[in-house]
Amino acid sequence: MNTREIALNIVYEIESKKAFSNLLINKKLKGKNATAIDRNFITEIVYGTLENLIYIDYIITQFSSVKINKINLWTLSILRLGIYQIMFLDKVPDFAAVNESVNLSKKYNKRTSGFINAILRNIIRNKENITLPDKKKDIEKYLMVKYSHPQWMVQRFLKYFDKDFTEELLKANNERPDLYIRVNTLKISIEECIGKLEGKGLKVTKCPLIKEAVIIRGINKIEEMEEYREGYIHIQDFGSMLVSKALEPKESDFIIDMCCAPGGKTTHIAQLMNNKGKILARDIYDHKLKLVEDNSSRLGVKIIHTQKFDGMKQDDTLIEKADKVLVDAPCSGLGIIRRKPEIKYRKTPDDINELMKMQFEILKNAAIYLKPGGELLYSTCTIDPNENDKVISKFLEQNKNFEIVDIESSLGLSYKGIGTIQLYPNIHHTDGFFIAKLKKII
């Protein structure tokens, strides 16, 4: 197995087809007889290259007479992977990184093999002399290059946070996240599940805030585990699980999930309801609803009814019918950069402005479906206040019959003392999540 060739094809498709790294890695490795070492190496150089893309391109501009936008994408992808190995992986000898890169170029773009060879060898000779932009003179450019975040994003974070916090946040965005799983208590007890996992040599750490949440280490192909196939566990980050806990669903509730795919929160809500009550799970794509149905089937959930429906539209048949409504809104995803580093390079301020309009419209429709006294939970996987606090503030200004429910104190997580929750990767070591709970008082 040529691990670097697989990595090359993944990086190429992420750039050329706008694929997502986590999905593509699983797709490319599915069915291949890859060892744990092979899988780890492929994952390492793919994620490492994506996480450090701006820094890597900054290096290329110093050693290449050809502008980056003029370099063939196969050639550029090979260069990027090679530079990542040279600059970041001590376990890979420099000569191996060069030789393997040249061999790949002979297969994918033979005429540039000499170009790749020359640049990589020149970088090796001069890598100790590569310097970053001056931090004191231009903090924006320094942070942009060192942590490979686009300039607009760095500017935005510096506007909301101080310099030290921003740097720690950007650094955390380039770190690998813990693997959280949710124990499915509809099928197995927490202790029995932990025993099974530890019996396979895995290291399991309990989460103090969510009893069914555990961190596991020592596994690569979790979807192939018996415990996963049997529906004893589900891959889900702490922040995502916290959303369902904050909703506080009850067995008798009728709950609407406005944007349900792929079903992690929806099935967790069903679990917390002990498979009693009713959940209407909606999304606008059939293939995403199929994911919810497949996860429900695997986990033994029987109370979820999926339905194709656009949350931007109002459904008059549901006015004041729901006990609780979840709006896990479409967002920029700036809180999950650790899992999908390509997000950094795809989002723009204009995207966020459009998302804010969508988020507000979905929230307005969700409010109409609530019974008096019902509760609405709004969540995003972003750390941008425009998509979080500002959306909630605007909603409350226009809907005087709603008030904030203090989940900040009840869940033991401090934010601003206003009752909502904001998780940050650099503080909470989890995905960046925002959660606000609103109650309809009339």
Tab-separated table of C-alpha atoms in Angstrom:
chain	number	residue	atom	x	y	z
A	1	MET	CA	0.000	0.000	0.000
A	2	ASN	CA	1.352	3.393	-0.998
A	3	THR	CA	0.168	5.511	1.907
A	4	ARG	CA	1.452	8.765	0.424
A	5	GLU	CA	-0.411	8.128	-2.829
A	6	ILE	CA	-3.671	7.610	-0.937
A	7	ALA	CA	-3.005	10.804	1.020
A	8	LEU	CA	-2.260	12.638	-2.232
A	9	ASN	CA	-5.561	11.589	-3.777
A	10	ILE	CA	-7.416	12.678	-0.631
A	11	VAL	CA	-5.767	16.111	-0.537
A	12	TYR	CA	-6.323	16.544	-4.279
A	13	GLU	CA	-10.053	15.739	-4.036
A	14	ILE	CA	-10.549	17.980	-1.008
A	15	GLU	CA	-9.209	20.872	-3.093
A	16	SER	CA	-10.668	19.989	-6.491
A	17	LYS	CA	-14.061	18.591	-5.458
A	18	LYS	CA	-14.564	20.449	-2.174
A	19	ALA	CA	-14.860	17.142	-0.351
A	20	PHE	CA	-14.755	16.959	3.444
A	21	SER	CA	-11.609	15.457	4.942
A	22	ASN	CA	-13.218	13.210	7.552
A	23	LEU	CA	-15.650	11.633	5.083
A	24	LEU	CA	-13.091	11.252	2.318
A	25	ILE	CA	-10.480	9.585	4.516
A	26	ASN	CA	-13.047	6.992	5.606
A	27	LYS	CA	-14.169	6.482	2.007
A	28	LYS	CA	-10.645	6.019	0.626
A	29	LEU	CA	-9.654	3.589	3.375
A	30	LYS	CA	-12.863	1.556	3.356
A	31	GLY	CA	-12.249	-2.000	2.263
A	32	LYS	CA	-8.484	-1.575	2.162
A	33	ASN	CA	-6.377	-3.895	4.244
A	34	ALA	CA	-4.591	-1.026	5.948
A	35	THR	CA	-2.667	-1.513	9.160
A	36	ALA	CA	-3.169	0.837	12.084
A	37	ILE	CA	0.220	2.374	11.280
A	38	ASP	CA	-0.816	2.989	7.668
A	39	ARG	CA	-4.131	4.568	8.662
A	40	ASN	CA	-2.474	6.762	11.263
A	41	PHE	CA	0.164	7.967	8.799
A	42	ILE	CA	-2.393	8.797	6.104
A	43	THR	CA	-4.574	10.628	8.621
A	44	GLU	CA	-1.572	12.474	10.030
A	45	ILE	CA	-0.236	13.843	6.770
A	46	VAL	CA	-3.673	14.701	5.353
A	47	TYR	CA	-4.849	16.583	8.431
A	48	GLY	CA	-1.426	18.054	9.094
A	49	THR	CA	-1.182	19.417	5.562
A	50	LEU	CA	-4.677	20.913	5.700
A	51	GLU	CA	-4.150	22.404	9.148
A	52	ASN	CA	-0.947	24.128	8.041
A	53	LEU	CA	-1.858	24.991	4.459
A	54	ILE	CA	-1.293	28.758	4.603
A	55	TYR	CA	2.072	28.280	6.317
A	56	ILE	CA	3.078	25.644	3.755
A	57	ASP	CA	2.068	27.904	0.862
A	58	TYR	CA	3.986	30.746	2.542
A	59	ILE	CA	7.079	28.540	2.331
A	60	ILE	CA	6.412	27.615	-1.292
A	61	THR	CA	6.277	31.292	-2.279
A	62	GLN	CA	9.768	31.758	-0.861
A	63	PHE	CA	11.309	28.933	-2.892
A	64	SER	CA	9.277	28.807	-6.094
A	65	SER	CA	9.643	31.178	-9.040
A	66	VAL	CA	6.201	30.016	-10.209
A	67	LYS	CA	3.220	31.588	-8.448
A	68	ILE	CA	1.050	29.151	-6.518
A	69	ASN	CA	-2.035	29.799	-8.640
A	70	LYS	CA	-0.019	28.793	-11.715
A	71	ILE	CA	1.165	25.457	-10.310
A	72	ASN	CA	-0.699	22.337	-11.484
A	73	LEU	CA	-2.911	21.033	-8.642
A	74	TRP	CA	-1.328	17.564	-8.619
A	75	THR	CA	2.095	19.163	-8.377
A	76	LEU	CA	0.969	21.598	-5.706
A	77	SER	CA	-0.633	18.810	-3.659
A	78	ILE	CA	2.565	16.743	-3.832
A	79	LEU	CA	4.625	19.768	-2.775
A	80	ARG	CA	2.326	20.526	0.137
A	81	LEU	CA	2.438	16.965	1.456
A	82	GLY	CA	6.213	16.850	1.058
A	83	ILE	CA	6.747	20.140	2.871
A	84	TYR	CA	4.510	19.061	5.737
A	85	GLN	CA	6.629	15.940	6.233
A	86	ILE	CA	9.868	17.916	6.078
A	87	MET	CA	8.777	20.720	8.406
A	88	PHE	CA	6.625	18.845	10.923
A	89	LEU	CA	7.382	15.111	10.987
A	90	ASP	CA	10.655	14.255	12.684
A	91	LYS	CA	9.971	10.547	12.237
A	92	VAL	CA	10.092	10.910	8.440
A	93	PRO	CA	13.647	11.327	7.095
A	94	ASP	CA	13.982	14.301	4.761
A	95	PHE	CA	15.366	12.151	1.936
A	96	ALA	CA	12.332	9.859	2.153
A	97	ALA	CA	9.927	12.801	1.908
A	98	VAL	CA	11.764	14.049	-1.200
A	99	ASN	CA	12.147	10.677	-2.919
A	100	GLU	CA	8.515	9.668	-2.363
A	101	SER	CA	7.291	13.065	-3.570
A	102	VAL	CA	9.368	12.815	-6.749
A	103	ASN	CA	8.078	9.278	-7.364
A	104	LEU	CA	4.499	10.494	-7.054
A	105	SER	CA	5.169	13.358	-9.440
A	106	LYS	CA	6.486	10.905	-12.059
A	107	LYS	CA	3.106	9.170	-11.935
A	108	TYR	CA	0.779	12.171	-11.684
A	109	ASN	CA	2.639	14.977	-13.491
A	110	LYS	CA	5.978	13.705	-14.753
A	111	ARG	CA	7.209	16.957	-16.287
A	112	THR	CA	7.304	18.680	-12.868
A	113	SER	CA	9.328	16.034	-11.006
A	114	GLY	CA	12.521	18.082	-11.355
A	115	PHE	CA	10.707	21.197	-10.124
A	116	ILE	CA	9.452	19.328	-7.032
A	117	ASN	CA	12.850	17.790	-6.361
A	118	ALA	CA	14.610	21.158	-6.549
A	119	ILE	CA	12.165	22.989	-4.285
A	120	LEU	CA	12.052	20.316	-1.593
A	121	ARG	CA	15.845	19.958	-1.481
A	122	ASN	CA	16.240	23.728	-1.314
A	123	ILE	CA	13.794	23.873	1.594
A	124	ILE	CA	15.727	21.152	3.432
A	125	ARG	CA	18.975	23.116	3.031
A	126	ASN	CA	17.386	26.327	4.261
A	127	LYS	CA	14.605	25.261	6.625
A	128	GLU	CA	16.381	26.663	9.672
A	129	ASN	CA	16.345	30.086	8.032
A	130	ILE	CA	12.609	30.194	7.292
A	131	THR	CA	11.101	32.972	9.385
A	132	LEU	CA	7.568	34.021	10.209
A	133	PRO	CA	6.187	37.550	9.798
A	134	ASP	CA	7.167	39.847	12.678
A	135	LYS	CA	4.649	39.348	15.484
A	136	LYS	CA	5.172	42.815	16.968
A	137	LYS	CA	4.867	44.656	13.660
A	138	ASP	CA	1.962	42.709	12.149
A	139	ILE	CA	0.102	40.443	14.594
A	140	GLU	CA	-2.580	39.616	12.018
A	141	LYS	CA	-0.163	38.327	9.411
A	142	TYR	CA	1.886	36.479	12.035
A	143	LEU	CA	-1.160	34.607	13.347
A	144	MET	CA	-2.459	34.004	9.820
A	145	VAL	CA	0.771	32.349	8.686
A	146	LYS	CA	1.814	30.559	11.884
A	147	TYR	CA	-1.590	28.948	12.504
A	148	SER	CA	-2.875	28.896	8.897
A	149	HIS	CA	-6.128	30.796	9.338
A	150	PRO	CA	-7.293	33.238	6.642
A	151	GLN	CA	-6.729	36.899	7.409
A	152	TRP	CA	-10.430	37.802	7.614
A	153	MET	CA	-10.915	35.126	10.268
A	154	VAL	CA	-7.930	36.311	12.303
A	155	GLN	CA	-9.226	39.883	12.108
A	156	ARG	CA	-12.653	38.739	13.233
A	157	PHE	CA	-11.328	36.817	16.239
A	158	LEU	CA	-9.077	39.719	17.272
A	159	LYS	CA	-12.158	41.914	17.207
A	160	TYR	CA	-13.994	39.636	19.660
A	161	PHE	CA	-11.128	38.284	21.769
A	162	ASP	CA	-7.801	39.568	23.063
A	163	LYS	CA	-4.505	38.630	21.381
A	164	ASP	CA	-3.551	35.858	23.789
A	165	PHE	CA	-6.977	34.215	23.645
A	166	THR	CA	-7.011	34.438	19.848
A	167	GLU	CA	-3.597	32.808	19.551
A	168	GLU	CA	-4.590	30.002	21.918
A	169	LEU	CA	-7.811	29.492	19.953
A	170	LEU	CA	-6.006	29.285	16.607
A	171	LYS	CA	-3.474	26.900	18.102
A	172	ALA	CA	-6.231	24.679	19.519
A	173	ASN	CA	-7.951	24.625	16.114
A	174	ASN	CA	-4.882	22.841	14.737
A	175	GLU	CA	-4.815	20.180	17.442
A	176	ARG	CA	-6.397	16.744	17.155
A	177	PRO	CA	-9.657	16.374	19.093
A	178	ASP	CA	-10.455	13.679	21.612
A	179	LEU	CA	-12.702	10.892	20.387
A	180	TYR	CA	-15.917	11.078	22.370
A	181	ILE	CA	-18.554	8.374	22.191
A	182	ARG	CA	-22.032	8.204	23.659
A	183	VAL	CA	-23.020	5.004	25.409
A	184	ASN	CA	-26.493	4.033	24.209
A	185	THR	CA	-28.302	3.161	27.428
A	186	LEU	CA	-31.295	1.904	25.444
A	187	LYS	CA	-29.232	-1.198	24.731
A	188	ILE	CA	-26.517	-1.431	27.377
A	189	SER	CA	-25.558	-0.004	30.759
A	190	ILE	CA	-22.714	2.494	30.927
A	191	GLU	CA	-20.551	0.309	33.156
A	192	GLU	CA	-21.092	-2.807	31.037
A	193	CYS	CA	-20.162	-0.892	27.891
A	194	ILE	CA	-17.026	0.555	29.488
A	195	GLY	CA	-16.073	-2.950	30.596
A	196	LYS	CA	-16.411	-4.243	27.040
A	197	LEU	CA	-14.270	-1.413	25.653
A	198	GLU	CA	-11.579	-1.783	28.290
A	199	GLY	CA	-11.618	-5.535	27.685
A	200	LYS	CA	-10.416	-4.798	24.164
A	201	GLY	CA	-7.445	-2.854	25.469
A	202	LEU	CA	-8.929	0.607	24.951
A	203	LYS	CA	-8.348	3.431	27.392
A	204	VAL	CA	-11.691	4.867	28.540
A	205	THR	CA	-12.165	8.154	30.397
A	206	LYS	CA	-15.518	9.152	31.862
A	207	CYS	CA	-16.956	12.637	31.429
A	208	PRO	CA	-18.035	14.247	34.749
A	209	LEU	CA	-20.782	16.404	33.207
A	210	ILE	CA	-22.475	13.813	30.994
A	211	LYS	CA	-22.597	10.312	32.415
A	212	GLU	CA	-23.163	8.588	29.040
A	213	ALA	CA	-20.199	10.424	27.452
A	214	VAL	CA	-16.754	8.830	27.456
A	215	ILE	CA	-13.454	9.489	25.716
A	216	ILE	CA	-11.768	6.472	24.170
A	217	ARG	CA	-8.198	6.101	22.971
A	218	GLY	CA	-6.435	3.317	21.118
A	219	ILE	CA	-8.910	2.715	18.287
A	220	ASN	CA	-8.774	3.585	14.585
A	221	LYS	CA	-11.742	1.892	12.931
A	222	ILE	CA	-14.510	2.434	15.459
A	223	GLU	CA	-17.296	1.812	12.899
A	224	GLU	CA	-15.982	-1.742	12.487
A	225	MET	CA	-16.229	-2.531	16.196
A	226	GLU	CA	-18.915	-4.952	17.354
A	227	GLU	CA	-20.031	-2.402	19.958
A	228	TYR	CA	-20.670	0.154	17.219
A	229	ARG	CA	-22.428	-2.251	14.848
A	230	GLU	CA	-24.675	-3.497	17.670
A	231	GLY	CA	-25.664	0.063	18.552
A	232	TYR	CA	-24.076	0.140	22.001
A	233	ILE	CA	-22.106	3.292	21.148
A	234	HIS	CA	-22.387	6.324	18.904
A	235	ILE	CA	-19.625	8.741	17.894
A	236	GLN	CA	-20.602	12.170	19.221
A	237	ASP	CA	-18.620	15.057	20.668
A	238	PHE	CA	-19.218	16.396	24.171
A	239	GLY	CA	-20.624	19.710	22.883
A	240	SER	CA	-23.142	17.909	20.717
A	241	MET	CA	-24.275	15.738	23.624
A	242	LEU	CA	-24.569	18.782	25.849
A	243	VAL	CA	-27.231	20.175	23.497
A	244	SER	CA	-29.561	17.240	24.129
A	245	LYS	CA	-28.924	17.368	27.881
A	246	ALA	CA	-29.735	21.088	27.946
A	247	LEU	CA	-33.034	20.412	26.173
A	248	GLU	CA	-34.086	18.198	29.121
A	249	PRO	CA	-36.544	16.030	27.172
A	250	LYS	CA	-39.223	14.084	29.042
A	251	GLU	CA	-40.857	10.762	28.195
A	252	SER	CA	-44.237	12.297	27.375
A	253	ASP	CA	-42.889	15.119	25.169
A	254	PHE	CA	-43.604	15.849	21.535
A	255	ILE	CA	-40.335	17.300	20.240
A	256	ILE	CA	-39.518	18.784	16.858
A	257	ASP	CA	-35.924	18.708	15.597
A	258	MET	CA	-35.866	21.336	12.851
A	259	CYS	CA	-32.467	20.405	11.288
A	260	CYS	CA	-31.881	16.836	12.385
A	261	ALA	CA	-29.193	15.250	10.190
A	262	PRO	CA	-27.166	13.158	10.736
A	263	GLY	CA	-29.118	12.311	13.879
A	264	GLY	CA	-26.665	12.372	16.763
A	265	LYS	CA	-28.647	14.842	18.840
A	266	THR	CA	-31.992	13.418	17.692
A	267	THR	CA	-31.151	9.875	18.776
A	268	HIS	CA	-29.625	11.147	22.018
A	269	ILE	CA	-32.889	12.971	22.786
A	270	ALA	CA	-34.757	9.706	22.157
A	271	GLN	CA	-32.360	7.939	24.499
A	272	LEU	CA	-32.977	10.519	27.233
A	273	MET	CA	-36.733	9.996	26.683
A	274	ASN	CA	-36.260	6.241	27.215
A	275	ASN	CA	-37.759	5.635	23.763
A	276	LYS	CA	-41.108	7.097	24.867
A	277	GLY	CA	-42.943	10.089	23.451
A	278	LYS	CA	-42.579	11.397	19.893
A	279	ILE	CA	-39.860	13.167	17.911
A	280	LEU	CA	-40.468	14.745	14.510
A	281	ALA	CA	-37.081	14.961	12.787
A	282	ARG	CA	-36.885	17.196	9.740
A	283	ASP	CA	-34.290	18.036	7.130
A	284	ILE	CA	-34.265	19.212	3.516
A	285	TYR	CA	-32.254	16.338	2.008
A	286	ASP	CA	-33.402	12.754	1.538
A	287	HIS	CA	-29.897	11.312	1.880
A	288	LYS	CA	-29.450	13.084	5.211
A	289	LEU	CA	-32.763	11.803	6.496
A	290	LYS	CA	-31.600	8.319	5.505
A	291	LEU	CA	-28.602	8.793	7.828
A	292	VAL	CA	-30.975	9.621	10.689
A	293	GLU	CA	-33.064	6.542	9.916
A	294	ASP	CA	-29.998	4.286	9.707
A	295	ASN	CA	-28.630	5.596	13.003
A	296	SER	CA	-32.029	5.205	14.645
A	297	SER	CA	-32.265	1.600	13.469
A	298	ARG	CA	-28.759	0.731	14.671
A	299	LEU	CA	-29.349	2.356	18.062
A	300	GLY	CA	-32.781	0.776	18.568
A	301	VAL	CA	-34.632	4.110	18.583
A	302	LYS	CA	-38.332	3.768	17.737
A	303	ILE	CA	-39.882	7.187	18.450
A	304	ILE	CA	-38.309	9.255	15.641
A	305	HIS	CA	-40.433	10.082	12.612
A	306	THR	CA	-38.389	11.636	9.788
A	307	GLN	CA	-39.865	14.122	7.367
A	308	LYS	CA	-38.468	16.146	4.470
A	309	PHE	CA	-39.267	19.777	5.200
A	310	ASP	CA	-37.517	23.136	4.888
A	311	GLY	CA	-37.170	24.836	8.264
A	312	MET	CA	-37.201	28.208	6.497
A	313	LYS	CA	-40.882	27.606	5.717
A	314	GLN	CA	-43.757	27.725	8.194
A	315	ASP	CA	-45.902	24.636	8.777
A	316	ASP	CA	-49.341	25.779	9.925
A	317	THR	CA	-50.303	22.238	11.000
A	318	LEU	CA	-47.813	22.387	13.885
A	319	ILE	CA	-48.687	25.750	15.435
A	320	GLU	CA	-48.464	25.445	19.264
A	321	LYS	CA	-48.252	21.631	19.098
A	322	ALA	CA	-44.725	20.976	20.421
A	323	ASP	CA	-43.509	20.715	24.001
A	324	LYS	CA	-39.949	21.407	22.915
A	325	VAL	CA	-38.216	22.394	19.681
A	326	LEU	CA	-34.544	21.983	18.808
A	327	VAL	CA	-32.926	24.305	16.278
A	328	ASP	CA	-29.439	22.963	15.696
A	329	ALA	CA	-28.963	25.610	13.055
A	330	PRO	CA	-26.910	25.507	9.858
A	331	CYS	CA	-23.786	27.510	10.675
A	332	SER	CA	-20.263	28.376	9.584
A	333	GLY	CA	-18.775	25.445	11.524
A	334	LEU	CA	-15.991	27.590	12.985
A	335	GLY	CA	-16.180	25.508	16.156
A	336	ILE	CA	-15.287	22.226	14.419
A	337	ILE	CA	-12.180	23.307	12.494
A	338	ARG	CA	-10.231	20.654	14.427
A	339	ARG	CA	-12.345	17.983	12.713
A	340	LYS	CA	-12.664	19.625	9.293
A	341	PRO	CA	-9.667	21.932	8.800
A	342	GLU	CA	-10.708	22.730	5.231
A	343	ILE	CA	-13.548	24.823	6.703
A	344	LYS	CA	-10.966	27.541	7.370
A	345	TYR	CA	-10.387	28.088	3.677
A	346	ARG	CA	-13.953	27.770	2.402
A	347	LYS	CA	-15.991	30.114	4.567
A	348	THR	CA	-16.235	33.868	3.980
A	349	PRO	CA	-17.832	36.780	5.877
A	350	ASP	CA	-20.570	36.832	3.230
A	351	ASP	CA	-21.357	33.192	4.038
A	352	ILE	CA	-21.841	34.101	7.691
A	353	ASN	CA	-24.135	36.995	6.819
A	354	GLU	CA	-26.330	34.660	4.761
A	355	LEU	CA	-26.300	32.038	7.502
A	356	MET	CA	-27.445	34.586	10.079
A	357	LYS	CA	-30.535	35.309	7.989
A	358	MET	CA	-31.265	31.601	7.679
A	359	GLN	CA	-30.709	30.963	11.387
A	360	PHE	CA	-33.113	33.725	12.361
A	361	GLU	CA	-35.842	32.534	9.988
A	362	ILE	CA	-35.636	28.955	11.251
A	363	LEU	CA	-35.711	30.202	14.842
A	364	LYS	CA	-38.817	32.314	14.138
A	365	ASN	CA	-40.663	29.332	12.660
A	366	ALA	CA	-39.594	27.067	15.512
A	367	ALA	CA	-41.079	29.505	18.027
A	368	ILE	CA	-44.499	29.273	16.388
A	369	TYR	CA	-44.638	25.504	16.929
A	370	LEU	CA	-44.243	25.734	20.710
A	371	LYS	CA	-47.062	25.394	23.185
A	372	PRO	CA	-47.284	28.151	25.820
A	373	GLY	CA	-44.713	27.198	28.439
A	374	GLY	CA	-42.759	25.202	25.869
A	375	GLU	CA	-39.003	25.463	25.443
A	376	LEU	CA	-36.857	26.215	22.416
A	377	LEU	CA	-33.200	25.235	22.250
A	378	TYR	CA	-30.921	26.973	19.764
A	379	SER	CA	-27.453	25.579	19.098
A	380	THR	CA	-24.590	25.982	16.632
A	381	CYS	CA	-21.128	24.495	16.204
A	382	THR	CA	-19.522	27.903	15.743
A	383	ILE	CA	-17.766	30.408	17.999
A	384	ASP	CA	-18.757	33.478	15.990
A	385	PRO	CA	-20.971	35.734	18.156
A	386	ASN	CA	-22.803	36.960	15.048
A	387	GLU	CA	-24.349	33.507	14.642
A	388	ASN	CA	-24.916	33.040	18.348
A	389	ASP	CA	-25.533	35.873	20.810
A	390	LYS	CA	-26.630	38.310	18.119
A	391	VAL	CA	-29.200	35.927	16.654
A	392	ILE	CA	-30.659	35.276	20.108
A	393	SER	CA	-30.656	38.984	21.022
A	394	LYS	CA	-32.465	39.885	17.804
A	395	PHE	CA	-35.029	37.136	18.394
A	396	LEU	CA	-35.729	38.265	21.969
A	397	GLU	CA	-36.112	41.866	20.843
A	398	GLN	CA	-38.837	40.828	18.416
A	399	ASN	CA	-40.467	38.155	20.602
A	400	LYS	CA	-41.282	39.582	24.017
A	401	ASN	CA	-43.146	36.405	24.957
A	402	PHE	CA	-39.844	34.506	25.248
A	403	GLU	CA	-37.221	34.578	27.972
A	404	ILE	CA	-33.795	32.980	28.425
A	405	VAL	CA	-33.606	29.883	30.617
A	406	ASP	CA	-30.374	29.745	32.612
A	407	ILE	CA	-28.581	26.577	31.481
A	408	GLU	CA	-25.175	28.076	32.223
A	409	SER	CA	-25.578	27.616	35.976
A	410	SER	CA	-27.520	24.351	35.843
A	411	LEU	CA	-24.893	22.633	33.682
A	412	GLY	CA	-21.936	24.085	35.579
A	413	LEU	CA	-20.336	25.900	32.664
A	414	SER	CA	-19.508	29.591	32.863
A	415	TYR	CA	-19.791	31.928	29.891
A	416	LYS	CA	-21.003	35.506	30.370
A	417	GLY	CA	-23.431	35.079	33.211
A	418	ILE	CA	-26.430	35.484	30.924
A	419	GLY	CA	-27.585	31.874	30.979
A	420	THR	CA	-26.293	30.714	27.608
A	421	ILE	CA	-23.278	28.459	26.984
A	422	GLN	CA	-20.321	28.934	24.647
A	423	LEU	CA	-17.713	26.187	24.453
A	424	TYR	CA	-14.249	26.957	23.066
A	425	PRO	CA	-11.666	24.389	21.883
A	426	ASN	CA	-8.847	26.180	23.726
A	427	ILE	CA	-10.738	26.349	27.042
A	428	HIS	CA	-13.029	23.326	27.181
A	429	HIS	CA	-11.004	20.971	24.933
A	430	THR	CA	-14.113	20.175	22.948
A	431	ASP	CA	-15.752	21.410	19.769
A	432	GLY	CA	-16.840	25.035	19.778
A	433	PHE	CA	-20.566	25.000	20.558
A	434	PHE	CA	-23.123	27.647	21.443
A	435	ILE	CA	-26.310	26.702	23.299
A	436	ALA	CA	-29.224	28.931	24.309
A	437	LYS	CA	-32.523	27.847	25.813
A	438	LEU	CA	-35.642	29.987	25.523
A	439	LYS	CA	-39.037	29.570	27.166
A	440	LYS	CA	-42.373	30.668	25.715
A	441	ILE	CA	-44.007	32.425	28.647
A	442	ILE	CA	-47.354	33.233	26.993
